[in-house]
């Protein structure tokens, strides 16, 4: 004679609800990862840009955050002079916002929208 096969308990309503909740959480986590993981690098770069901008490190900002194509169009001396003139005329940069929600991935690069506020 063969041994009787064990019977599994039927799924209760509570267990089904928890499984559904776990499934929704998993889908939400994957969707957030797909949206935010690719923008972590550009967001860090934008925060570095903001840090250099708010501390008036214009030469560092130019050399670290400007692409070679932009540097070919504008010299470091001209950029630093323009930022210092803006500081004198409109006040120094008090705040700078570089939110991950303002990052747009474009082909092999990214575009960050940074908001600065100047205060006299």
PDB file of C-alpha atoms in Angstrom:
ATOM      1  CA  UNK A   1       0.000   0.000   0.000  1.00  0.00           C
ATOM      2  CA  UNK A   2       1.107   3.516  -0.682  1.00  0.00           C
ATOM      3  CA  UNK A   3       1.182   6.302   1.863  1.00  0.00           C
ATOM      4  CA  UNK A   4      -1.588   8.872   1.635  1.00  0.00           C
ATOM      5  CA  UNK A   5      -0.557  12.161   0.023  1.00  0.00           C
ATOM      6  CA  UNK A   6      -0.638  15.114   2.380  1.00  0.00           C
ATOM      7  CA  UNK A   7      -3.297  17.707   1.620  1.00  0.00           C
ATOM      8  CA  UNK A   8      -2.391  21.370   1.450  1.00  0.00           C
ATOM      9  CA  UNK A   9      -4.503  23.807   3.351  1.00  0.00           C
ATOM     10  CA  UNK A  10      -6.504  26.078   1.035  1.00  0.00           C
ATOM     11  CA  UNK A  11      -5.354  29.686   0.794  1.00  0.00           C
ATOM     12  CA  UNK A  12      -7.195  31.921   3.194  1.00  0.00           C
ATOM     13  CA  UNK A  13      -8.443  35.383   2.291  1.00  0.00           C
ATOM     14  CA  UNK A  14      -5.810  36.975   4.497  1.00  0.00           C
ATOM     15  CA  UNK A  15      -2.976  35.063   2.823  1.00  0.00           C
ATOM     16  CA  UNK A  16      -4.274  36.008  -0.641  1.00  0.00           C
ATOM     17  CA  UNK A  17      -4.424  39.672   0.394  1.00  0.00           C
ATOM     18  CA  UNK A  18      -0.824  39.590   1.648  1.00  0.00           C
ATOM     19  CA  UNK A  19       0.367  37.901  -1.539  1.00  0.00           C
ATOM     20  CA  UNK A  20      -1.426  40.518  -3.649  1.00  0.00           C
ATOM     21  CA  UNK A  21       0.088  43.316  -1.530  1.00  0.00           C
ATOM     22  CA  UNK A  22       3.580  41.809  -1.920  1.00  0.00           C
ATOM     23  CA  UNK A  23       3.069  41.589  -5.682  1.00  0.00           C
ATOM     24  CA  UNK A  24       2.016  45.248  -5.901  1.00  0.00           C
ATOM     25  CA  UNK A  25       5.024  46.289  -3.781  1.00  0.00           C
ATOM     26  CA  UNK A  26       7.353  44.294  -6.025  1.00  0.00           C
ATOM     27  CA  UNK A  27       5.964  45.906  -9.183  1.00  0.00           C
ATOM     28  CA  UNK A  28       6.240  49.376  -7.580  1.00  0.00           C
ATOM     29  CA  UNK A  29       9.852  48.734  -6.519  1.00  0.00           C
ATOM     30  CA  UNK A  30      10.819  47.609 -10.017  1.00  0.00           C
ATOM     31  CA  UNK A  31       9.111  50.645 -11.576  1.00  0.00           C
ATOM     32  CA  UNK A  32      10.933  53.024  -9.209  1.00  0.00           C
ATOM     33  CA  UNK A  33      14.257  51.309  -9.864  1.00  0.00           C
ATOM     34  CA  UNK A  34      13.763  51.614 -13.616  1.00  0.00           C
ATOM     35  CA  UNK A  35      12.992  55.332 -13.207  1.00  0.00           C
ATOM     36  CA  UNK A  36      15.607  56.391 -10.636  1.00  0.00           C
ATOM     37  CA  UNK A  37      18.664  54.134 -10.924  1.00  0.00           C
ATOM     38  CA  UNK A  38      19.749  55.578 -14.314  1.00  0.00           C
ATOM     39  CA  UNK A  39      19.536  59.147 -12.966  1.00  0.00           C
ATOM     40  CA  UNK A  40      21.691  58.633  -9.861  1.00  0.00           C
ATOM     41  CA  UNK A  41      24.925  59.543 -11.676  1.00  0.00           C
ATOM     42  CA  UNK A  42      23.558  62.672 -13.371  1.00  0.00           C
ATOM     43  CA  UNK A  43      21.850  63.715 -10.131  1.00  0.00           C
ATOM     44  CA  UNK A  44      25.145  63.467  -8.255  1.00  0.00           C
ATOM     45  CA  UNK A  45      26.806  65.559 -10.946  1.00  0.00           C
ATOM     46  CA  UNK A  46      24.033  68.165 -10.713  1.00  0.00           C
ATOM     47  CA  UNK A  47      24.401  68.294  -6.908  1.00  0.00           C
ATOM     48  CA  UNK A  48      28.140  68.813  -7.352  1.00  0.00           C
ATOM     49  CA  UNK A  49      27.387  71.616  -9.806  1.00  0.00           C
ATOM     50  CA  UNK A  50      25.051  73.219  -7.256  1.00  0.00           C
ATOM     51  CA  UNK A  51      27.627  72.858  -4.496  1.00  0.00           C
ATOM     52  CA  UNK A  52      30.299  74.582  -6.587  1.00  0.00           C
ATOM     53  CA  UNK A  53      27.808  77.267  -7.614  1.00  0.00           C
ATOM     54  CA  UNK A  54      26.611  78.102  -4.091  1.00  0.00           C
ATOM     55  CA  UNK A  55      30.192  78.257  -2.799  1.00  0.00           C
ATOM     56  CA  UNK A  56      31.321  80.451  -5.720  1.00  0.00           C
ATOM     57  CA  UNK A  57      33.903  77.906  -6.912  1.00  0.00           C
ATOM     58  CA  UNK A  58      33.443  78.936 -10.522  1.00  0.00           C
ATOM     59  CA  UNK A  59      36.787  77.660 -11.833  1.00  0.00           C
ATOM     60  CA  UNK A  60      36.100  74.222 -10.300  1.00  0.00           C
ATOM     61  CA  UNK A  61      32.570  74.265 -11.696  1.00  0.00           C
ATOM     62  CA  UNK A  62      33.889  75.038 -15.174  1.00  0.00           C
ATOM     63  CA  UNK A  63      36.571  72.348 -15.211  1.00  0.00           C
ATOM     64  CA  UNK A  64      34.520  69.612 -13.525  1.00  0.00           C
ATOM     65  CA  UNK A  65      31.056  70.089 -14.998  1.00  0.00           C
ATOM     66  CA  UNK A  66      31.385  71.668 -18.423  1.00  0.00           C
ATOM     67  CA  UNK A  67      31.575  69.359 -21.427  1.00  0.00           C
ATOM     68  CA  UNK A  68      34.538  69.779 -23.779  1.00  0.00           C
ATOM     69  CA  UNK A  69      32.236  71.145 -26.501  1.00  0.00           C
ATOM     70  CA  UNK A  70      31.009  73.887 -24.156  1.00  0.00           C
ATOM     71  CA  UNK A  71      34.548  74.655 -22.991  1.00  0.00           C
ATOM     72  CA  UNK A  72      35.519  75.114 -26.647  1.00  0.00           C
ATOM     73  CA  UNK A  73      32.869  77.834 -26.962  1.00  0.00           C
ATOM     74  CA  UNK A  74      33.569  79.661 -23.678  1.00  0.00           C
ATOM     75  CA  UNK A  75      36.849  80.163 -21.875  1.00  0.00           C
ATOM     76  CA  UNK A  76      37.209  79.569 -18.149  1.00  0.00           C
ATOM     77  CA  UNK A  77      38.284  83.185 -17.643  1.00  0.00           C
ATOM     78  CA  UNK A  78      35.169  84.507 -19.394  1.00  0.00           C
ATOM     79  CA  UNK A  79      32.871  82.157 -17.452  1.00  0.00           C
ATOM     80  CA  UNK A  80      34.382  83.058 -14.068  1.00  0.00           C
ATOM     81  CA  UNK A  81      34.203  86.782 -14.891  1.00  0.00           C
ATOM     82  CA  UNK A  82      30.549  86.481 -15.960  1.00  0.00           C
ATOM     83  CA  UNK A  83      29.592  84.635 -12.757  1.00  0.00           C
ATOM     84  CA  UNK A  84      31.432  87.167 -10.589  1.00  0.00           C
ATOM     85  CA  UNK A  85      29.646  89.983 -12.414  1.00  0.00           C
ATOM     86  CA  UNK A  86      26.308  88.235 -11.792  1.00  0.00           C
ATOM     87  CA  UNK A  87      27.239  87.957  -8.102  1.00  0.00           C
ATOM     88  CA  UNK A  88      27.873  91.701  -7.933  1.00  0.00           C
ATOM     89  CA  UNK A  89      24.751  92.684  -9.872  1.00  0.00           C
ATOM     90  CA  UNK A  90      22.151  90.137  -8.720  1.00  0.00           C
ATOM     91  CA  UNK A  91      23.692  88.804  -5.524  1.00  0.00           C
ATOM     92  CA  UNK A  92      25.406  85.546  -4.749  1.00  0.00           C
ATOM     93  CA  UNK A  93      23.722  82.190  -5.283  1.00  0.00           C
ATOM     94  CA  UNK A  94      21.929  81.345  -2.031  1.00  0.00           C
ATOM     95  CA  UNK A  95      20.186  78.122  -3.038  1.00  0.00           C
ATOM     96  CA  UNK A  96      20.452  75.664  -5.875  1.00  0.00           C
ATOM     97  CA  UNK A  97      18.039  72.781  -6.495  1.00  0.00           C
ATOM     98  CA  UNK A  98      18.999  69.681  -8.462  1.00  0.00           C
ATOM     99  CA  UNK A  99      16.113  67.257  -8.057  1.00  0.00           C
ATOM    100  CA  UNK A 100      16.277  63.724  -9.518  1.00  0.00           C
ATOM    101  CA  UNK A 101      12.849  64.445 -10.993  1.00  0.00           C
ATOM    102  CA  UNK A 102      14.429  67.124 -13.199  1.00  0.00           C
ATOM    103  CA  UNK A 103      16.823  64.724 -14.951  1.00  0.00           C
ATOM    104  CA  UNK A 104      16.092  63.742 -18.553  1.00  0.00           C
ATOM    105  CA  UNK A 105      18.008  60.860 -20.095  1.00  0.00           C
ATOM    106  CA  UNK A 106      18.885  61.588 -23.719  1.00  0.00           C
ATOM    107  CA  UNK A 107      20.571  58.844 -25.711  1.00  0.00           C
ATOM    108  CA  UNK A 108      24.060  58.411 -24.287  1.00  0.00           C
ATOM    109  CA  UNK A 109      23.824  61.423 -21.958  1.00  0.00           C
ATOM    110  CA  UNK A 110      21.575  63.224 -19.551  1.00  0.00           C
ATOM    111  CA  UNK A 111      20.176  66.695 -19.128  1.00  0.00           C
ATOM    112  CA  UNK A 112      19.683  68.223 -15.680  1.00  0.00           C
ATOM    113  CA  UNK A 113      17.515  71.229 -14.945  1.00  0.00           C
ATOM    114  CA  UNK A 114      19.005  73.147 -12.034  1.00  0.00           C
ATOM    115  CA  UNK A 115      17.249  76.042 -10.318  1.00  0.00           C
ATOM    116  CA  UNK A 116      19.303  78.704  -8.591  1.00  0.00           C
ATOM    117  CA  UNK A 117      18.203  81.648  -6.460  1.00  0.00           C
ATOM    118  CA  UNK A 118      20.378  84.687  -5.923  1.00  0.00           C
ATOM    119  CA  UNK A 119      20.153  86.958  -2.897  1.00  0.00           C
ATOM    120  CA  UNK A 120      21.571  90.459  -2.457  1.00  0.00           C
TER     121      UNK A 120
END
